[in-house]
PDB file of C-alpha atoms in Angstrom:
ATOM      1  CA  MET A   1     112.890 102.507  57.873  1.00 50.00           C
ATOM      2  CA  THR A   2     110.863 101.792  60.982  1.00 66.00           C
ATOM      3  CA  ALA A   3     111.334 104.581  63.479  1.00 78.00           C
ATOM      4  CA  GLY A   4     113.318 103.786  66.578  1.00 90.00           C
ATOM      5  CA  GLU A   5     112.595 104.730  70.164  1.00 94.00           C
ATOM      6  CA  LEU A   6     112.101 108.468  70.701  1.00 97.00           C
ATOM      7  CA  CYS A   7     114.083 109.562  73.755  1.00 98.00           C
ATOM      8  CA  THR A   8     114.896 112.883  75.394  1.00 98.00           C
ATOM      9  CA  ALA A   9     117.695 114.427  77.411  1.00 99.00           C
ATOM     10  CA  ARG A  10     117.646 117.719  79.306  1.00 98.00           C
ATOM     11  CA  SER A  11     120.390 120.202  78.503  1.00 98.00           C
ATOM     12  CA  GLY A  12     122.041 122.670  80.833  1.00 97.00           C
ATOM     13  CA  ASP A  13     119.621 125.522  80.102  1.00 97.00           C
ATOM     14  CA  GLY A  14     116.583 123.279  80.469  1.00 98.00           C
ATOM     15  CA  THR A  15     116.086 122.589  76.766  1.00 99.00           C
ATOM     16  CA  THR A  16     114.671 119.156  75.992  1.00 99.00           C
ATOM     17  CA  ILE A  17     116.745 117.491  73.284  1.00 99.00           C
ATOM     18  CA  ALA A  18     114.967 114.718  71.392  1.00 99.00           C
ATOM     19  CA  TYR A  19     116.775 111.860  69.754  1.00 99.00           C
ATOM     20  CA  GLU A  20     115.850 108.574  68.149  1.00 98.00           C
ATOM     21  CA  ARG A  21     117.586 105.396  69.299  1.00 98.00           C
ATOM     22  CA  SER A  22     117.617 102.132  67.383  1.00 97.00           C
ATOM     23  CA  GLY A  23     119.804  99.123  66.684  1.00 95.00           C
ATOM     24  CA  GLY A  24     122.293  97.527  69.019  1.00 92.00           C
ATOM     25  CA  GLY A  25     125.982  97.833  69.768  1.00 94.00           C
ATOM     26  CA  PRO A  26     128.212 100.746  70.757  1.00 96.00           C
ATOM     27  CA  PRO A  27     126.484 104.142  70.513  1.00 97.00           C
ATOM     28  CA  LEU A  28     126.965 106.257  67.402  1.00 98.00           C
ATOM     29  CA  VAL A  29     125.526 109.753  67.853  1.00 99.00           C
ATOM     30  CA  MET A  30     124.625 111.582  64.627  1.00 99.00           C
ATOM     31  CA  VAL A  31     124.387 115.387  64.502  1.00 99.00           C
ATOM     32  CA  GLY A  32     123.085 117.253  61.457  1.00 98.00           C
ATOM     33  CA  GLY A  33     123.822 120.576  59.827  1.00 98.00           C
ATOM     34  CA  ALA A  34     121.836 123.589  58.668  1.00 97.00           C
ATOM     35  CA  PHE A  35     118.157 123.036  57.826  1.00 97.00           C
ATOM     36  CA  THR A  36     118.256 119.365  58.832  1.00 97.00           C
ATOM     37  CA  THR A  37     116.528 117.241  61.444  1.00 97.00           C
ATOM     38  CA  ARG A  38     117.356 113.703  62.509  1.00 98.00           C
ATOM     39  CA  GLU A  39     115.607 112.486  59.349  1.00 97.00           C
ATOM     40  CA  VAL A  40     118.714 113.250  57.278  1.00 98.00           C
ATOM     41  CA  PHE A  41     120.429 110.273  58.915  1.00 98.00           C
ATOM     42  CA  ARG A  42     117.647 107.719  58.559  1.00 96.00           C
ATOM     43  CA  PRO A  43     119.046 105.941  55.449  1.00 97.00           C
ATOM     44  CA  LEU A  44     122.468 105.651  57.089  1.00 97.00           C
ATOM     45  CA  ALA A  45     121.051 104.431  60.398  1.00 97.00           C
ATOM     46  CA  GLU A  46     119.056 101.733  58.611  1.00 96.00           C
ATOM     47  CA  LEU A  47     122.314 100.274  57.288  1.00 97.00           C
ATOM     48  CA  LEU A  48     124.097 100.329  60.646  1.00 97.00           C
ATOM     49  CA  GLY A  49     121.539  99.142  63.175  1.00 93.00           C
ATOM     50  CA  ASP A  50     123.011  95.657  63.430  1.00 94.00           C
ATOM     51  CA  VAL A  51     126.414  96.938  64.569  1.00 96.00           C
ATOM     52  CA  PHE A  52     125.675 100.258  66.331  1.00 97.00           C
ATOM     53  CA  THR A  53     123.092 101.752  68.592  1.00 97.00           C
ATOM     54  CA  THR A  54     122.332 104.699  66.331  1.00 98.00           C
ATOM     55  CA  VAL A  55     121.376 107.909  68.116  1.00 99.00           C
ATOM     56  CA  LEU A  56     119.835 110.427  65.703  1.00 99.00           C
ATOM     57  CA  VAL A  57     119.715 113.852  67.323  1.00 99.00           C
ATOM     58  CA  ASP A  58     117.277 116.665  66.654  1.00 99.00           C
ATOM     59  CA  ARG A  59     119.409 119.684  67.452  1.00 99.00           C
ATOM     60  CA  ARG A  60     117.701 122.389  69.513  1.00 99.00           C
ATOM     61  CA  GLY A  61     114.940 124.193  67.674  1.00 98.00           C
ATOM     62  CA  ARG A  62     114.375 121.334  65.225  1.00 98.00           C
ATOM     63  CA  GLY A  63     112.109 118.329  64.941  1.00 97.00           C
ATOM     64  CA  ASP A  64     110.945 117.141  68.350  1.00 98.00           C
ATOM     65  CA  SER A  65     113.512 119.137  70.350  1.00 99.00           C
ATOM     66  CA  GLY A  66     112.700 122.276  72.270  1.00 98.00           C
ATOM     67  CA  ASP A  67     114.678 125.480  72.645  1.00 99.00           C
ATOM     68  CA  ALA A  68     114.977 127.607  75.760  1.00 98.00           C
ATOM     69  CA  ILE A  69     116.183 130.512  73.603  1.00 98.00           C
ATOM     70  CA  VAL A  70     113.185 132.607  72.533  1.00 98.00           C
ATOM     71  CA  PRO A  71     113.289 134.380  69.147  1.00 97.00           C
ATOM     72  CA  HIS A  72     114.036 137.874  70.444  1.00 97.00           C
ATOM     73  CA  GLU A  73     117.020 136.466  72.349  1.00 97.00           C
ATOM     74  CA  ALA A  74     118.526 134.497  69.465  1.00 97.00           C
ATOM     75  CA  PHE A  75     121.545 136.813  69.645  1.00 97.00           C
ATOM     76  CA  SER A  76     122.415 135.229  73.024  1.00 98.00           C
ATOM     77  CA  TYR A  77     123.275 131.885  71.422  1.00 98.00           C
ATOM     78  CA  THR A  78     126.784 130.552  71.870  1.00 98.00           C
ATOM     79  CA  VAL A  79     128.231 127.262  70.651  1.00 98.00           C
ATOM     80  CA  ASP A  80     128.490 126.185  74.295  1.00 98.00           C
ATOM     81  CA  ARG A  81     124.699 125.765  74.346  1.00 98.00           C
ATOM     82  CA  GLU A  82     124.815 122.972  71.795  1.00 99.00           C
ATOM     83  CA  VAL A  83     127.948 121.466  73.292  1.00 99.00           C
ATOM     84  CA  GLU A  84     125.875 121.069  76.458  1.00 99.00           C
ATOM     85  CA  ASP A  85     123.068 119.551  74.385  1.00 99.00           C
ATOM     86  CA  LEU A  86     125.428 116.873  73.070  1.00 99.00           C
ATOM     87  CA  GLU A  87     126.822 116.306  76.546  1.00 99.00           C
ATOM     88  CA  ALA A  88     123.292 115.598  77.781  1.00 99.00           C
ATOM     89  CA  VAL A  89     122.605 113.100  74.987  1.00 99.00           C
ATOM     90  CA  VAL A  90     125.921 111.278  75.402  1.00 99.00           C
ATOM     91  CA  ALA A  91     125.417 111.127  79.176  1.00 98.00           C
ATOM     92  CA  ALA A  92     121.962 109.619  78.667  1.00 98.00           C
ATOM     93  CA  GLU A  93     123.430 106.984  76.340  1.00 97.00           C
ATOM     94  CA  GLY A  94     126.101 105.668  78.662  1.00 96.00           C
ATOM     95  CA  GLY A  95     128.545 108.548  78.992  1.00 97.00           C
ATOM     96  CA  ARG A  96     130.774 107.924  75.966  1.00 98.00           C
ATOM     97  CA  ALA A  97     130.059 107.561  72.245  1.00 98.00           C
ATOM     98  CA  ALA A  98     131.359 107.870  68.733  1.00 98.00           C
ATOM     99  CA  VAL A  99     129.974 111.026  67.126  1.00 99.00           C
ATOM    100  CA  LEU A 100     129.243 111.614  63.452  1.00 99.00           C
ATOM    101  CA  GLY A 101     128.617 115.198  62.422  1.00 99.00           C
ATOM    102  CA  PHE A 102     127.318 116.233  59.017  1.00 99.00           C
ATOM    103  CA  SER A 103     128.079 119.637  57.469  1.00 98.00           C
ATOM    104  CA  SER A 104     128.008 122.330  60.192  1.00 98.00           C
ATOM    105  CA  GLY A 105     127.047 119.541  62.589  1.00 99.00           C
ATOM    106  CA  ALA A 106     130.578 118.245  62.010  1.00 99.00           C
ATOM    107  CA  ASN A 107     131.966 121.612  63.088  1.00 99.00           C
ATOM    108  CA  LEU A 108     129.775 121.360  66.192  1.00 99.00           C
ATOM    109  CA  ALA A 109     130.971 117.818  66.909  1.00 99.00           C
ATOM    110  CA  LEU A 110     134.591 118.955  66.725  1.00 99.00           C
ATOM    111  CA  HIS A 111     133.847 121.917  68.999  1.00 98.00           C
ATOM    112  CA  ALA A 112     132.255 119.535  71.508  1.00 98.00           C
ATOM    113  CA  ALA A 113     135.111 117.033  71.431  1.00 98.00           C
ATOM    114  CA  ALA A 114     137.648 119.819  71.924  1.00 98.00           C
ATOM    115  CA  ALA A 115     135.590 121.042  74.889  1.00 98.00           C
ATOM    116  CA  GLY A 116     135.876 117.630  76.549  1.00 98.00           C
ATOM    117  CA  LEU A 117     132.848 115.666  75.350  1.00 98.00           C
ATOM    118  CA  PRO A 118     133.632 111.970  76.058  1.00 98.00           C
ATOM    119  CA  VAL A 119     134.065 110.806  72.470  1.00 98.00           C
ATOM    120  CA  SER A 120     135.534 107.477  71.389  1.00 98.00           C
ATOM    121  CA  ALA A 121     135.806 108.495  67.723  1.00 98.00           C
ATOM    122  CA  LEU A 122     134.791 111.358  65.448  1.00 99.00           C
ATOM    123  CA  VAL A 123     133.444 111.203  61.918  1.00 99.00           C
ATOM    124  CA  LEU A 124     133.354 114.639  60.281  1.00 99.00           C
ATOM    125  CA  TYR A 125     131.295 114.419  57.096  1.00 99.00           C
ATOM    126  CA  GLU A 126     131.878 117.384  54.788  1.00 98.00           C
ATOM    127  CA  ALA A 127     132.665 119.821  57.583  1.00 98.00           C
ATOM    128  CA  PRO A 128     132.651 123.312  56.000  1.00 98.00           C
ATOM    129  CA  PHE A 129     135.699 124.799  57.700  1.00 98.00           C
ATOM    130  CA  SER A 130     137.147 127.760  55.808  1.00 98.00           C
ATOM    131  CA  LEU A 131     140.248 125.994  54.536  1.00 98.00           C
ATOM    132  CA  ALA A 132     141.813 125.508  51.089  1.00 98.00           C
ATOM    133  CA  GLY A 133     139.917 128.461  49.669  1.00 95.00           C
ATOM    134  CA  LEU A 134     136.455 127.709  51.072  1.00 95.00           C
ATOM    135  CA  PRO A 135     135.318 131.206  52.106  1.00 94.00           C
ATOM    136  CA  ALA A 136     134.003 132.226  55.502  1.00 94.00           C
ATOM    137  CA  ALA A 137     130.844 134.298  55.766  1.00 94.00           C
ATOM    138  CA  ALA A 138     131.076 137.920  56.853  1.00 94.00           C
ATOM    139  CA  PRO A 139     131.604 138.260  60.624  1.00 95.00           C
ATOM    140  CA  ASP A 140     128.339 140.175  61.097  1.00 97.00           C
ATOM    141  CA  VAL A 141     126.096 137.481  59.592  1.00 98.00           C
ATOM    142  CA  PRO A 142     125.066 135.872  62.925  1.00 98.00           C
ATOM    143  CA  ARG A 143     124.088 139.283  64.323  1.00 98.00           C
ATOM    144  CA  ARG A 144     122.077 140.170  61.224  1.00 98.00           C
ATOM    145  CA  LEU A 145     120.345 136.797  61.238  1.00 98.00           C
ATOM    146  CA  ALA A 146     119.440 137.233  64.904  1.00 98.00           C
ATOM    147  CA  GLY A 147     117.946 140.632  64.088  1.00 98.00           C
ATOM    148  CA  LEU A 148     115.823 139.225  61.286  1.00 98.00           C
ATOM    149  CA  VAL A 149     114.567 136.406  63.521  1.00 98.00           C
ATOM    150  CA  ALA A 150     113.759 138.831  66.350  1.00 98.00           C
ATOM    151  CA  GLU A 151     111.734 140.976  63.931  1.00 98.00           C
ATOM    152  CA  GLY A 152     109.858 137.974  62.553  1.00 98.00           C
ATOM    153  CA  HIS A 153     111.417 138.154  59.081  1.00 98.00           C
ATOM    154  CA  LEU A 154     111.935 134.411  58.917  1.00 98.00           C
ATOM    155  CA  GLY A 155     112.032 134.084  55.148  1.00 98.00           C
ATOM    156  CA  ASP A 156     114.677 136.786  54.913  1.00 98.00           C
ATOM    157  CA  ALA A 157     116.729 134.982  57.563  1.00 98.00           C
ATOM    158  CA  VAL A 158     116.569 131.729  55.597  1.00 98.00           C
ATOM    159  CA  ALA A 159     117.498 133.486  52.356  1.00 98.00           C
ATOM    160  CA  THR A 160     120.411 135.293  53.998  1.00 98.00           C
ATOM    161  CA  MET A 161     121.698 132.017  55.403  1.00 98.00           C
ATOM    162  CA  GLN A 162     121.448 130.309  52.044  1.00 97.00           C
ATOM    163  CA  ARG A 163     123.197 133.109  50.150  1.00 97.00           C
ATOM    164  CA  GLU A 164     125.819 134.329  52.584  1.00 96.00           C
ATOM    165  CA  VAL A 165     126.726 131.235  54.606  1.00 96.00           C
ATOM    166  CA  ILE A 166     125.935 128.265  52.377  1.00 94.00           C
ATOM    167  CA  GLY A 167     126.849 130.200  49.238  1.00 92.00           C
ATOM    168  CA  LEU A 168     123.864 129.436  47.012  1.00 93.00           C
ATOM    169  CA  PRO A 169     123.289 131.730  44.014  1.00 95.00           C
ATOM    170  CA  SER A 170     120.638 134.407  44.540  1.00 96.00           C
ATOM    171  CA  ALA A 171     118.555 133.104  41.639  1.00 97.00           C
ATOM    172  CA  MET A 172     118.427 129.652  43.224  1.00 96.00           C
ATOM    173  CA  VAL A 173     117.390 131.136  46.568  1.00 97.00           C
ATOM    174  CA  GLU A 174     114.618 133.197  44.993  1.00 96.00           C
ATOM    175  CA  GLN A 175     113.350 130.130  43.168  1.00 96.00           C
ATOM    176  CA  ALA A 176     113.343 128.207  46.451  1.00 95.00           C
ATOM    177  CA  ARG A 177     111.310 130.987  48.104  1.00 96.00           C
ATOM    178  CA  ARG A 178     108.500 130.267  45.654  1.00 95.00           C
ATOM    179  CA  SER A 179     108.519 126.530  46.352  1.00 96.00           C
ATOM    180  CA  PRO A 180     106.045 124.675  48.603  1.00 95.00           C
ATOM    181  CA  GLY A 181     108.889 123.607  50.903  1.00 94.00           C
ATOM    182  CA  TRP A 182     109.909 127.131  51.868  1.00 97.00           C
ATOM    183  CA  HIS A 183     107.602 127.270  54.882  1.00 96.00           C
ATOM    184  CA  ALA A 184     109.357 124.262  56.407  1.00 96.00           C
ATOM    185  CA  LEU A 185     112.655 126.126  56.098  1.00 97.00           C
ATOM    186  CA  GLU A 186     111.153 129.201  57.750  1.00 98.00           C
ATOM    187  CA  GLU A 187     110.257 127.040  60.743  1.00 97.00           C
ATOM    188  CA  LEU A 188     114.005 126.455  61.171  1.00 98.00           C
ATOM    189  CA  ALA A 189     114.957 130.114  60.696  1.00 98.00           C
ATOM    190  CA  GLN A 190     116.126 130.647  64.276  1.00 99.00           C
ATOM    191  CA  THR A 191     118.561 127.767  63.922  1.00 99.00           C
ATOM    192  CA  CYS A 192     120.240 129.676  61.089  1.00 98.00           C
ATOM    193  CA  VAL A 193     121.680 131.905  63.809  1.00 99.00           C
ATOM    194  CA  TYR A 194     123.148 128.821  65.444  1.00 99.00           C
ATOM    195  CA  ASP A 195     124.767 127.348  62.340  1.00 98.00           C
ATOM    196  CA  ALA A 196     126.083 130.743  61.263  1.00 98.00           C
ATOM    197  CA  THR A 197     127.641 131.151  64.716  1.00 98.00           C
ATOM    198  CA  ILE A 198     129.197 127.685  64.643  1.00 98.00           C
ATOM    199  CA  THR A 199     130.810 128.473  61.280  1.00 97.00           C
ATOM    200  CA  ALA A 200     131.530 132.153  61.982  1.00 96.00           C
ATOM    201  CA  ALA A 201     134.742 133.715  60.699  1.00 94.00           C
ATOM    202  CA  PRO A 202     137.541 132.841  60.832  1.00 96.00           C
ATOM    203  CA  ASN A 203     136.000 129.327  60.902  1.00 97.00           C
ATOM    204  CA  VAL A 204     139.275 127.447  61.187  1.00 98.00           C
ATOM    205  CA  PRO A 205     140.269 124.750  63.709  1.00 98.00           C
ATOM    206  CA  THR A 206     141.238 126.069  67.125  1.00 98.00           C
ATOM    207  CA  PRO A 207     144.433 124.947  68.869  1.00 98.00           C
ATOM    208  CA  ALA A 208     142.356 122.611  71.060  1.00 98.00           C
ATOM    209  CA  MET A 209     140.809 121.041  67.971  1.00 98.00           C
ATOM    210  CA  ARG A 210     144.158 120.601  66.268  1.00 98.00           C
ATOM    211  CA  ALA A 211     145.647 118.884  69.330  1.00 98.00           C
ATOM    212  CA  LEU A 212     142.719 116.511  69.848  1.00 98.00           C
ATOM    213  CA  ALA A 213     143.856 112.896  70.230  1.00 98.00           C
ATOM    214  CA  VAL A 214     140.468 111.347  69.393  1.00 98.00           C
ATOM    215  CA  PRO A 215     140.648 109.102  66.286  1.00 98.00           C
ATOM    216  CA  THR A 216     138.970 111.127  63.551  1.00 98.00           C
ATOM    217  CA  LEU A 217     137.749 110.344  60.051  1.00 99.00           C
ATOM    218  CA  VAL A 218     137.232 113.349  57.795  1.00 99.00           C
ATOM    219  CA  VAL A 219     134.870 112.101  55.098  1.00 99.00           C
ATOM    220  CA  CYS A 220     133.693 113.591  51.815  1.00 98.00           C
ATOM    221  CA  GLY A 221     131.651 112.195  48.974  1.00 98.00           C
ATOM    222  CA  ALA A 222     133.691 111.873  45.804  1.00 97.00           C
ATOM    223  CA  GLN A 223     130.936 113.661  43.878  1.00 97.00           C
ATOM    224  CA  THR A 224     130.335 116.513  46.303  1.00 97.00           C
ATOM    225  CA  TRP A 225     131.361 120.114  45.659  1.00 94.00           C
ATOM    226  CA  PRO A 226     135.115 120.339  44.948  1.00 96.00           C
ATOM    227  CA  THR A 227     135.508 123.123  47.510  1.00 96.00           C
ATOM    228  CA  LEU A 228     134.239 120.804  50.248  1.00 97.00           C
ATOM    229  CA  ARG A 229     136.611 118.029  49.210  1.00 98.00           C
ATOM    230  CA  ALA A 230     139.558 120.415  49.270  1.00 98.00           C
ATOM    231  CA  ALA A 231     138.519 121.786  52.660  1.00 98.00           C
ATOM    232  CA  GLY A 232     138.089 118.256  54.013  1.00 98.00           C
ATOM    233  CA  ALA A 233     141.549 117.173  52.934  1.00 98.00           C
ATOM    234  CA  ALA A 234     143.003 120.326  54.470  1.00 99.00           C
ATOM    235  CA  LEU A 235     141.092 119.758  57.718  1.00 99.00           C
ATOM    236  CA  ALA A 236     142.501 116.255  58.090  1.00 99.00           C
ATOM    237  CA  GLY A 237     145.960 117.730  57.709  1.00 98.00           C
ATOM    238  CA  GLU A 238     145.267 120.197  60.528  1.00 98.00           C
ATOM    239  CA  LEU A 239     144.088 117.640  63.098  1.00 99.00           C
ATOM    240  CA  ALA A 240     146.527 115.513  65.082  1.00 97.00           C
ATOM    241  CA  ALA A 241     144.655 112.208  64.840  1.00 98.00           C
ATOM    242  CA  ALA A 242     142.700 112.564  61.604  1.00 98.00           C
ATOM    243  CA  ARG A 243     142.616 110.772  58.279  1.00 98.00           C
ATOM    244  CA  TYR A 244     140.873 111.931  55.111  1.00 99.00           C
ATOM    245  CA  VAL A 245     138.645 109.476  53.241  1.00 98.00           C
ATOM    246  CA  GLU A 246     136.569 109.962  50.107  1.00 98.00           C
ATOM    247  CA  VAL A 247     133.609 107.646  49.620  1.00 98.00           C
ATOM    248  CA  PRO A 248     131.845 107.013  46.307  1.00 97.00           C
ATOM    249  CA  GLY A 249     128.817 109.159  45.517  1.00 95.00           C
ATOM    250  CA  GLY A 250     127.489 111.992  47.622  1.00 94.00           C
ATOM    251  CA  ALA A 251     126.646 114.432  44.837  1.00 95.00           C
ATOM    252  CA  GLY A 252     125.409 117.858  45.907  1.00 92.00           C
ATOM    253  CA  HIS A 253     126.551 117.709  49.552  1.00 95.00           C
ATOM    254  CA  GLU A 254     124.369 114.694  50.339  1.00 95.00           C
ATOM    255  CA  ILE A 255     125.348 111.808  52.610  1.00 97.00           C
ATOM    256  CA  ALA A 256     126.459 108.790  50.571  1.00 97.00           C
ATOM    257  CA  ALA A 257     124.677 106.353  52.873  1.00 97.00           C
ATOM    258  CA  GLU A 258     125.803 102.970  51.541  1.00 97.00           C
ATOM    259  CA  ALA A 259     129.459 103.890  51.098  1.00 98.00           C
ATOM    260  CA  THR A 260     129.585 105.678  54.444  1.00 98.00           C
ATOM    261  CA  ALA A 261     127.981 102.715  56.209  1.00 98.00           C
ATOM    262  CA  ALA A 262     130.614 100.410  54.729  1.00 97.00           C
ATOM    263  CA  LEU A 263     133.361 102.752  55.915  1.00 98.00           C
ATOM    264  CA  LEU A 264     131.975 102.947  59.451  1.00 98.00           C
ATOM    265  CA  ARG A 265     131.589  99.190  59.655  1.00 96.00           C
ATOM    266  CA  ALA A 266     135.230  98.770  58.693  1.00 95.00           C
ATOM    267  CA  GLU A 267     136.613 101.528  60.896  1.00 94.00           C
ATOM    268  CA  LEU A 268     134.388 101.778  63.972  1.00 91.00           C
ATOM    269  CA  ALA A 269     132.253  98.665  64.421  1.00 73.00           C
ATOM    270  CA  HIS A 270     134.981  96.817  66.307  1.00 62.00           C
ATOM    271  CA  GLY A 271     134.743  99.401  69.106  1.00 51.00           C
TER     272      GLY A 271
END
């Protein structure tokens, strides 16, 4: 896909948030999860550019975005920081938008909408809320991750995130540590603190989330992990204006781009 226009917005703490805009139509802001940049959405955006202005966000500390939080202050992160980041992007793109969040980015999108972000619709793709048996990480994980980042133990922070938050087997994590791509993950180590905080125990919808009147699609790939499908169905049952949809494909917690694009065309393109 040809890259779109690289734009920036300034968040409340001065952080520059980069995002890529392309296509035409109502804005659809896309927010990724752990270890992702805006690139995770490129296949989906390519399929939607004729009906939406796609806005692919690099969350703080990733891709072309900055981060006013320095490593030894990673413990100071709160979800409000990234709510403000999304507010800045939406304001720069006309003041109101549909928002699609993927994985922990879906949790963030729901946090932001419940905090008053002007959202016309929400799409929560495989949001890992701790429902229907999906476990929450230990409450001290964000603090421990922040300590590892402050001490410069970036690989250990990534491994801890993968084992204790994402739930990957230790053998798989150790194999990944020996791979050429590990360094790229280490560059995102500080953002592990952020995603672990967003999904921190008890990691269930708040009363404000449950009462939200924004039309919401909770989406899972039919071939994703069964625990995520069960959690997604349970999440839709918790939210006042939500509906659960499974789309074909999406093995291994990946975005099923073609099926998701077809769903969004049918459900959101009219707005």
